[in-house]
Amino acid sequence: MYGDEKRSALLMYSAVFTALITVGGWISVPFVVPFTLQTLFVLLAASVMKKYAVVPAALYVMFGTLGLPLFHNGTSGLGILLGPTGGFLIGFIPMAFIAGVFFSKKTRAADLSGMVLGILVCYFCGTVWFMVSAGASLPAALITCVIPFIAGDAVKITAAEMVTLRLRKGGRLLFD
Ligand SMILES: O=C(O)CCCC[C@@H]1SC[C@@H]2NC(=O)N[C@@H]21
């Protein structure tokens, strides 16, 4: 792809994935840390946009913090970023980058390693932030921020890999 074409694709896909991550946050089962589909769409952004998935992830956090109702259940603002789920929101940014870099290698092993590593980094940010913001111990934070989500996020990784293999087979690869 040439420069202008790549810039247009970057803009268009950034808008699409910022919107999809938002929808993933609106589909939410409320808990202290809610079950959502945000991680699925961050992974799909990484699958399609590779390392550039960092752009929609960062735009999502930025616009949500500025007041657009993009976070879980339509919430927004600095209060959410500084609250119990803020670490996950920040964690989406390195998660998108890490998974994207690994997707560029175009092997199943790399796809899965990148997605697992990305989610672990997101969990790490979420857990540390939760301990600070809620004054929770490490065991309490792991019970709230990690353990309930492992199975669901594993299903999301599987779904993202299925989509990735389809896209790769169809040769519809816009980003390296
Ligand atoms: O919008 C927010 O405030 C962020 C919510 C974060 C939810 C996290 S993301 C990783 C884990 N998997 C889920 O389904 N929920 C949590």
PDB file of C-alpha atoms and ligand atoms in Angstrom:
ATOM      1  CA  MET A   1       0.000   0.000   0.000  1.00  0.00           C
ATOM      2  CA  TYR A   2       1.171   3.553  -0.770  1.00  0.00           C
ATOM      3  CA  GLY A   3       1.410   6.413   1.732  1.00  0.00           C
ATOM      4  CA  ASP A   4      -1.961   8.119   1.197  1.00  0.00           C
ATOM      5  CA  GLU A   5      -3.812   4.831   0.913  1.00  0.00           C
ATOM      6  CA  LYS A   6      -2.203   3.598   4.115  1.00  0.00           C
ATOM      7  CA  ARG A   7      -3.066   6.829   5.951  1.00  0.00           C
ATOM      8  CA  SER A   8      -6.713   6.575   4.841  1.00  0.00           C
ATOM      9  CA  ALA A   9      -6.847   2.919   5.901  1.00  0.00           C
ATOM     10  CA  LEU A  10      -5.305   3.829   9.265  1.00  0.00           C
ATOM     11  CA  LEU A  11      -7.908   6.562   9.822  1.00  0.00           C
ATOM     12  CA  MET A  12     -10.834   4.420   8.715  1.00  0.00           C
ATOM     13  CA  TYR A  13      -9.857   1.322  10.696  1.00  0.00           C
ATOM     14  CA  SER A  14      -9.004   3.415  13.763  1.00  0.00           C
ATOM     15  CA  ALA A  15     -12.520   4.889  13.701  1.00  0.00           C
ATOM     16  CA  VAL A  16     -14.112   1.466  13.147  1.00  0.00           C
ATOM     17  CA  PHE A  17     -12.195  -0.240  15.961  1.00  0.00           C
ATOM     18  CA  THR A  18     -12.655   2.656  18.414  1.00  0.00           C
ATOM     19  CA  ALA A  19     -16.388   2.224  17.792  1.00  0.00           C
ATOM     20  CA  LEU A  20     -16.216  -1.567  18.128  1.00  0.00           C
ATOM     21  CA  ILE A  21     -14.249  -1.434  21.413  1.00  0.00           C
ATOM     22  CA  THR A  22     -16.944   0.984  22.623  1.00  0.00           C
ATOM     23  CA  VAL A  23     -19.725  -1.449  21.705  1.00  0.00           C
ATOM     24  CA  GLY A  24     -17.707  -4.159  23.473  1.00  0.00           C
ATOM     25  CA  GLY A  25     -17.758  -2.023  26.624  1.00  0.00           C
ATOM     26  CA  TRP A  26     -21.482  -1.391  26.376  1.00  0.00           C
ATOM     27  CA  ILE A  27     -22.086  -5.165  26.279  1.00  0.00           C
ATOM     28  CA  SER A  28     -21.264  -5.511  29.927  1.00  0.00           C
ATOM     29  CA  VAL A  29     -22.259  -7.714  32.858  1.00  0.00           C
ATOM     30  CA  PRO A  30     -21.878  -5.423  35.864  1.00  0.00           C
ATOM     31  CA  PHE A  31     -19.498  -6.376  38.698  1.00  0.00           C
ATOM     32  CA  VAL A  32     -16.776  -4.372  40.471  1.00  0.00           C
ATOM     33  CA  VAL A  33     -14.810  -5.220  37.338  1.00  0.00           C
ATOM     34  CA  PRO A  34     -17.450  -5.989  34.691  1.00  0.00           C
ATOM     35  CA  PHE A  35     -17.455  -8.750  32.109  1.00  0.00           C
ATOM     36  CA  THR A  36     -17.247  -7.005  28.727  1.00  0.00           C
ATOM     37  CA  LEU A  37     -16.287  -7.650  25.104  1.00  0.00           C
ATOM     38  CA  GLN A  38     -13.647  -4.886  24.992  1.00  0.00           C
ATOM     39  CA  THR A  39     -10.738  -7.343  24.958  1.00  0.00           C
ATOM     40  CA  LEU A  40     -12.267  -9.206  21.980  1.00  0.00           C
ATOM     41  CA  PHE A  41     -12.323  -6.020  19.902  1.00  0.00           C
ATOM     42  CA  VAL A  42      -8.849  -4.919  21.043  1.00  0.00           C
ATOM     43  CA  LEU A  43      -7.588  -8.322  19.837  1.00  0.00           C
ATOM     44  CA  LEU A  44      -9.472  -8.020  16.539  1.00  0.00           C
ATOM     45  CA  ALA A  45      -8.023  -4.527  16.072  1.00  0.00           C
ATOM     46  CA  ALA A  46      -4.552  -6.032  16.579  1.00  0.00           C
ATOM     47  CA  SER A  47      -5.331  -8.849  14.149  1.00  0.00           C
ATOM     48  CA  VAL A  48      -6.358  -6.410  11.412  1.00  0.00           C
ATOM     49  CA  MET A  49      -4.180  -3.352  12.142  1.00  0.00           C
ATOM     50  CA  LYS A  50      -1.131  -5.073  13.695  1.00  0.00           C
ATOM     51  CA  LYS A  51       0.953  -2.634  15.811  1.00  0.00           C
ATOM     52  CA  TYR A  52      -1.221   0.283  14.589  1.00  0.00           C
ATOM     53  CA  ALA A  53      -4.032  -1.100  16.783  1.00  0.00           C
ATOM     54  CA  VAL A  54      -2.416   1.038  19.445  1.00  0.00           C
ATOM     55  CA  VAL A  55      -4.132   4.021  17.718  1.00  0.00           C
ATOM     56  CA  PRO A  56      -7.795   2.971  18.260  1.00  0.00           C
ATOM     57  CA  ALA A  57      -6.925   1.676  21.761  1.00  0.00           C
ATOM     58  CA  ALA A  58      -5.393   5.048  22.698  1.00  0.00           C
ATOM     59  CA  LEU A  59      -8.220   7.043  21.038  1.00  0.00           C
ATOM     60  CA  TYR A  60     -10.743   4.942  22.966  1.00  0.00           C
ATOM     61  CA  VAL A  61      -9.106   5.733  26.307  1.00  0.00           C
ATOM     62  CA  MET A  62      -8.583   9.393  25.384  1.00  0.00           C
ATOM     63  CA  PHE A  63     -12.151  10.108  24.198  1.00  0.00           C
ATOM     64  CA  GLY A  64     -13.665   8.126  27.085  1.00  0.00           C
ATOM     65  CA  THR A  65     -11.570  10.063  29.586  1.00  0.00           C
ATOM     66  CA  LEU A  66     -12.586  13.350  27.931  1.00  0.00           C
ATOM     67  CA  GLY A  67     -16.247  12.518  28.591  1.00  0.00           C
ATOM     68  CA  LEU A  68     -17.672  10.517  25.691  1.00  0.00           C
ATOM     69  CA  PRO A  69     -19.665   7.584  27.099  1.00  0.00           C
ATOM     70  CA  LEU A  70     -17.343   4.901  25.717  1.00  0.00           C
ATOM     71  CA  PHE A  71     -16.359   2.868  28.760  1.00  0.00           C
ATOM     72  CA  HIS A  72     -18.215  -0.085  30.308  1.00  0.00           C
ATOM     73  CA  ASN A  73     -21.954   0.478  30.406  1.00  0.00           C
ATOM     74  CA  GLY A  74     -21.639   3.918  28.781  1.00  0.00           C
ATOM     75  CA  THR A  75     -19.539   5.411  31.584  1.00  0.00           C
ATOM     76  CA  SER A  76     -16.819   8.018  30.994  1.00  0.00           C
ATOM     77  CA  GLY A  77     -14.457  10.519  32.557  1.00  0.00           C
ATOM     78  CA  LEU A  78     -11.320  10.770  34.639  1.00  0.00           C
ATOM     79  CA  GLY A  79     -13.201   9.237  37.574  1.00  0.00           C
ATOM     80  CA  ILE A  80     -13.474   5.933  35.693  1.00  0.00           C
ATOM     81  CA  LEU A  81      -9.832   6.063  34.610  1.00  0.00           C
ATOM     82  CA  LEU A  82      -8.784   6.609  38.228  1.00  0.00           C
ATOM     83  CA  GLY A  83     -11.330   4.069  39.538  1.00  0.00           C
ATOM     84  CA  PRO A  84     -11.147   0.275  39.945  1.00  0.00           C
ATOM     85  CA  THR A  85     -11.225  -0.497  36.198  1.00  0.00           C
ATOM     86  CA  GLY A  86      -8.827   2.244  35.070  1.00  0.00           C
ATOM     87  CA  GLY A  87      -5.819  -0.074  34.908  1.00  0.00           C
ATOM     88  CA  PHE A  88      -7.565  -2.287  32.358  1.00  0.00           C
ATOM     89  CA  LEU A  89      -8.341   0.742  30.208  1.00  0.00           C
ATOM     90  CA  ILE A  90      -4.686   1.819  30.230  1.00  0.00           C
ATOM     91  CA  GLY A  91      -3.715  -1.829  29.725  1.00  0.00           C
ATOM     92  CA  PHE A  92      -5.663  -1.992  26.433  1.00  0.00           C
ATOM     93  CA  ILE A  93      -2.975   0.234  24.876  1.00  0.00           C
ATOM     94  CA  PRO A  94       0.096  -2.007  25.422  1.00  0.00           C
ATOM     95  CA  MET A  95      -2.147  -5.046  24.875  1.00  0.00           C
ATOM     96  CA  ALA A  96      -3.098  -3.794  21.382  1.00  0.00           C
ATOM     97  CA  PHE A  97       0.534  -3.060  20.550  1.00  0.00           C
ATOM     98  CA  ILE A  98       1.944  -6.370  21.818  1.00  0.00           C
ATOM     99  CA  ALA A  99      -0.743  -8.505  20.162  1.00  0.00           C
ATOM    100  CA  GLY A 100      -0.349  -6.465  16.959  1.00  0.00           C
ATOM    101  CA  VAL A 101       3.418  -6.960  16.795  1.00  0.00           C
ATOM    102  CA  PHE A 102       2.978 -10.719  17.241  1.00  0.00           C
ATOM    103  CA  PHE A 103       0.182 -10.874  14.613  1.00  0.00           C
ATOM    104  CA  SER A 104       2.680  -9.442  12.097  1.00  0.00           C
ATOM    105  CA  LYS A 105       4.682 -12.673  12.316  1.00  0.00           C
ATOM    106  CA  LYS A 106       1.689 -14.470  10.732  1.00  0.00           C
ATOM    107  CA  THR A 107       2.022 -17.824  12.483  1.00  0.00           C
ATOM    108  CA  ARG A 108      -0.539 -19.418  14.748  1.00  0.00           C
ATOM    109  CA  ALA A 109       2.000 -19.805  17.561  1.00  0.00           C
ATOM    110  CA  ALA A 110       2.882 -16.101  17.365  1.00  0.00           C
ATOM    111  CA  ASP A 111      -0.793 -15.060  17.199  1.00  0.00           C
ATOM    112  CA  LEU A 112      -1.628 -17.008  20.348  1.00  0.00           C
ATOM    113  CA  SER A 113       1.534 -15.963  22.230  1.00  0.00           C
ATOM    114  CA  GLY A 114       0.885 -12.300  21.418  1.00  0.00           C
ATOM    115  CA  MET A 115      -2.754 -12.422  22.475  1.00  0.00           C
ATOM    116  CA  VAL A 116      -1.954 -14.247  25.731  1.00  0.00           C
ATOM    117  CA  LEU A 117       0.937 -11.900  26.507  1.00  0.00           C
ATOM    118  CA  GLY A 118      -1.208  -8.865  25.661  1.00  0.00           C
ATOM    119  CA  ILE A 119      -4.045 -10.006  27.928  1.00  0.00           C
ATOM    120  CA  LEU A 120      -1.569 -10.778  30.739  1.00  0.00           C
ATOM    121  CA  VAL A 121      -0.162  -7.256  30.478  1.00  0.00           C
ATOM    122  CA  CYS A 122      -3.739  -5.903  30.586  1.00  0.00           C
ATOM    123  CA  TYR A 123      -4.491  -8.038  33.673  1.00  0.00           C
ATOM    124  CA  PHE A 124      -1.240  -6.842  35.269  1.00  0.00           C
ATOM    125  CA  CYS A 125      -2.168  -3.167  34.743  1.00  0.00           C
ATOM    126  CA  GLY A 126      -5.737  -3.848  35.915  1.00  0.00           C
ATOM    127  CA  THR A 127      -4.634  -5.704  39.041  1.00  0.00           C
ATOM    128  CA  VAL A 128      -1.950  -3.236  40.146  1.00  0.00           C
ATOM    129  CA  TRP A 129      -4.289  -0.261  39.559  1.00  0.00           C
ATOM    130  CA  PHE A 130      -7.106  -2.011  41.430  1.00  0.00           C
ATOM    131  CA  MET A 131      -4.825  -2.643  44.436  1.00  0.00           C
ATOM    132  CA  VAL A 132      -3.869   1.035  44.503  1.00  0.00           C
ATOM    133  CA  SER A 133      -7.318   2.536  43.844  1.00  0.00           C
ATOM    134  CA  ALA A 134      -9.322   0.151  46.057  1.00  0.00           C
ATOM    135  CA  GLY A 135      -6.593  -0.493  48.649  1.00  0.00           C
ATOM    136  CA  ALA A 136      -7.018  -4.238  48.015  1.00  0.00           C
ATOM    137  CA  SER A 137      -4.534  -7.005  48.829  1.00  0.00           C
ATOM    138  CA  LEU A 138      -2.989  -9.039  45.989  1.00  0.00           C
ATOM    139  CA  PRO A 139      -5.204 -12.120  46.615  1.00  0.00           C
ATOM    140  CA  ALA A 140      -8.338  -9.940  46.729  1.00  0.00           C
ATOM    141  CA  ALA A 141      -7.260  -8.157  43.545  1.00  0.00           C
ATOM    142  CA  LEU A 142      -6.603 -11.436  41.718  1.00  0.00           C
ATOM    143  CA  ILE A 143     -10.022 -12.777  42.780  1.00  0.00           C
ATOM    144  CA  THR A 144     -11.692  -9.601  41.473  1.00  0.00           C
ATOM    145  CA  CYS A 145      -9.583  -8.733  38.433  1.00  0.00           C
ATOM    146  CA  VAL A 146      -8.179 -11.938  36.967  1.00  0.00           C
ATOM    147  CA  ILE A 147      -9.687 -15.269  38.002  1.00  0.00           C
ATOM    148  CA  PRO A 148     -13.301 -14.576  36.894  1.00  0.00           C
ATOM    149  CA  PHE A 149     -12.140 -13.482  33.433  1.00  0.00           C
ATOM    150  CA  ILE A 150      -9.705 -16.208  32.393  1.00  0.00           C
ATOM    151  CA  ALA A 151     -12.263 -18.540  30.778  1.00  0.00           C
ATOM    152  CA  GLY A 152     -14.146 -15.771  28.947  1.00  0.00           C
ATOM    153  CA  ASP A 153     -10.967 -14.126  27.687  1.00  0.00           C
ATOM    154  CA  ALA A 154      -9.702 -17.542  26.491  1.00  0.00           C
ATOM    155  CA  VAL A 155     -12.898 -17.856  24.420  1.00  0.00           C
ATOM    156  CA  LYS A 156     -12.273 -14.361  23.011  1.00  0.00           C
ATOM    157  CA  ILE A 157      -8.697 -15.336  22.066  1.00  0.00           C
ATOM    158  CA  THR A 158     -10.054 -18.410  20.269  1.00  0.00           C
ATOM    159  CA  ALA A 159     -12.651 -16.319  18.422  1.00  0.00           C
ATOM    160  CA  ALA A 160     -10.032 -13.717  17.426  1.00  0.00           C
ATOM    161  CA  GLU A 161      -7.737 -16.478  16.119  1.00  0.00           C
ATOM    162  CA  MET A 162     -10.556 -17.968  14.032  1.00  0.00           C
ATOM    163  CA  VAL A 163     -11.218 -14.567  12.453  1.00  0.00           C
ATOM    164  CA  THR A 164      -7.477 -14.034  11.928  1.00  0.00           C
ATOM    165  CA  LEU A 165      -7.053 -17.346  10.095  1.00  0.00           C
ATOM    166  CA  ARG A 166     -10.026 -16.488   7.857  1.00  0.00           C
ATOM    167  CA  LEU A 167      -8.602 -13.040   7.020  1.00  0.00           C
ATOM    168  CA  ARG A 168      -5.161 -14.489   6.352  1.00  0.00           C
ATOM    169  CA  LYS A 169      -6.556 -17.212   4.114  1.00  0.00           C
ATOM    170  CA  GLY A 170      -8.554 -14.634   2.160  1.00  0.00           C
ATOM    171  CA  GLY A 171      -5.373 -12.574   1.745  1.00  0.00           C
ATOM    172  CA  ARG A 172      -7.180  -9.439   2.940  1.00  0.00           C
ATOM    173  CA  LEU A 173      -4.187  -7.990   4.772  1.00  0.00           C
ATOM    174  CA  LEU A 174      -3.919  -4.197   4.774  1.00  0.00           C
ATOM    175  CA  PHE A 175      -1.326  -3.669   7.493  1.00  0.00           C
ATOM    176  CA  ASP A 176       2.030  -5.396   8.100  1.00  0.00           C
TER     177      ASP A 176
HETATM  178  O1  LIG B   1     -14.645   0.124  30.673  1.00  0.00           O
HETATM  179  C1  LIG B   1     -13.975  -0.115  31.688  1.00  0.00           C
HETATM  180  O2  LIG B   1     -14.097   0.560  32.711  1.00  0.00           O
HETATM  181  C2  LIG B   1     -12.959  -1.239  31.659  1.00  0.00           C
HETATM  182  C3  LIG B   1     -13.549  -2.577  32.011  1.00  0.00           C
HETATM  183  C4  LIG B   1     -12.463  -3.627  31.978  1.00  0.00           C
HETATM  184  C5  LIG B   1     -13.003  -5.044  32.043  1.00  0.00           C
HETATM  185  C6  LIG B   1     -11.869  -6.047  32.090  1.00  0.00           C
HETATM  186  S1  LIG B   1     -11.005  -6.164  30.540  1.00  0.00           S
HETATM  187  C7  LIG B   1     -10.274  -7.681  30.959  1.00  0.00           C
HETATM  188  C8  LIG B   1     -11.307  -8.456  31.740  1.00  0.00           C
HETATM  189  N1  LIG B   1     -12.174  -9.209  30.861  1.00  0.00           N
HETATM  190  C9  LIG B   1     -13.446  -8.836  30.961  1.00  0.00           C
HETATM  191  O3  LIG B   1     -14.396  -9.348  30.328  1.00  0.00           O
HETATM  192  N2  LIG B   1     -13.572  -7.842  31.850  1.00  0.00           N
HETATM  193  C10 LIG B   1     -12.276  -7.468  32.421  1.00  0.00           C
END
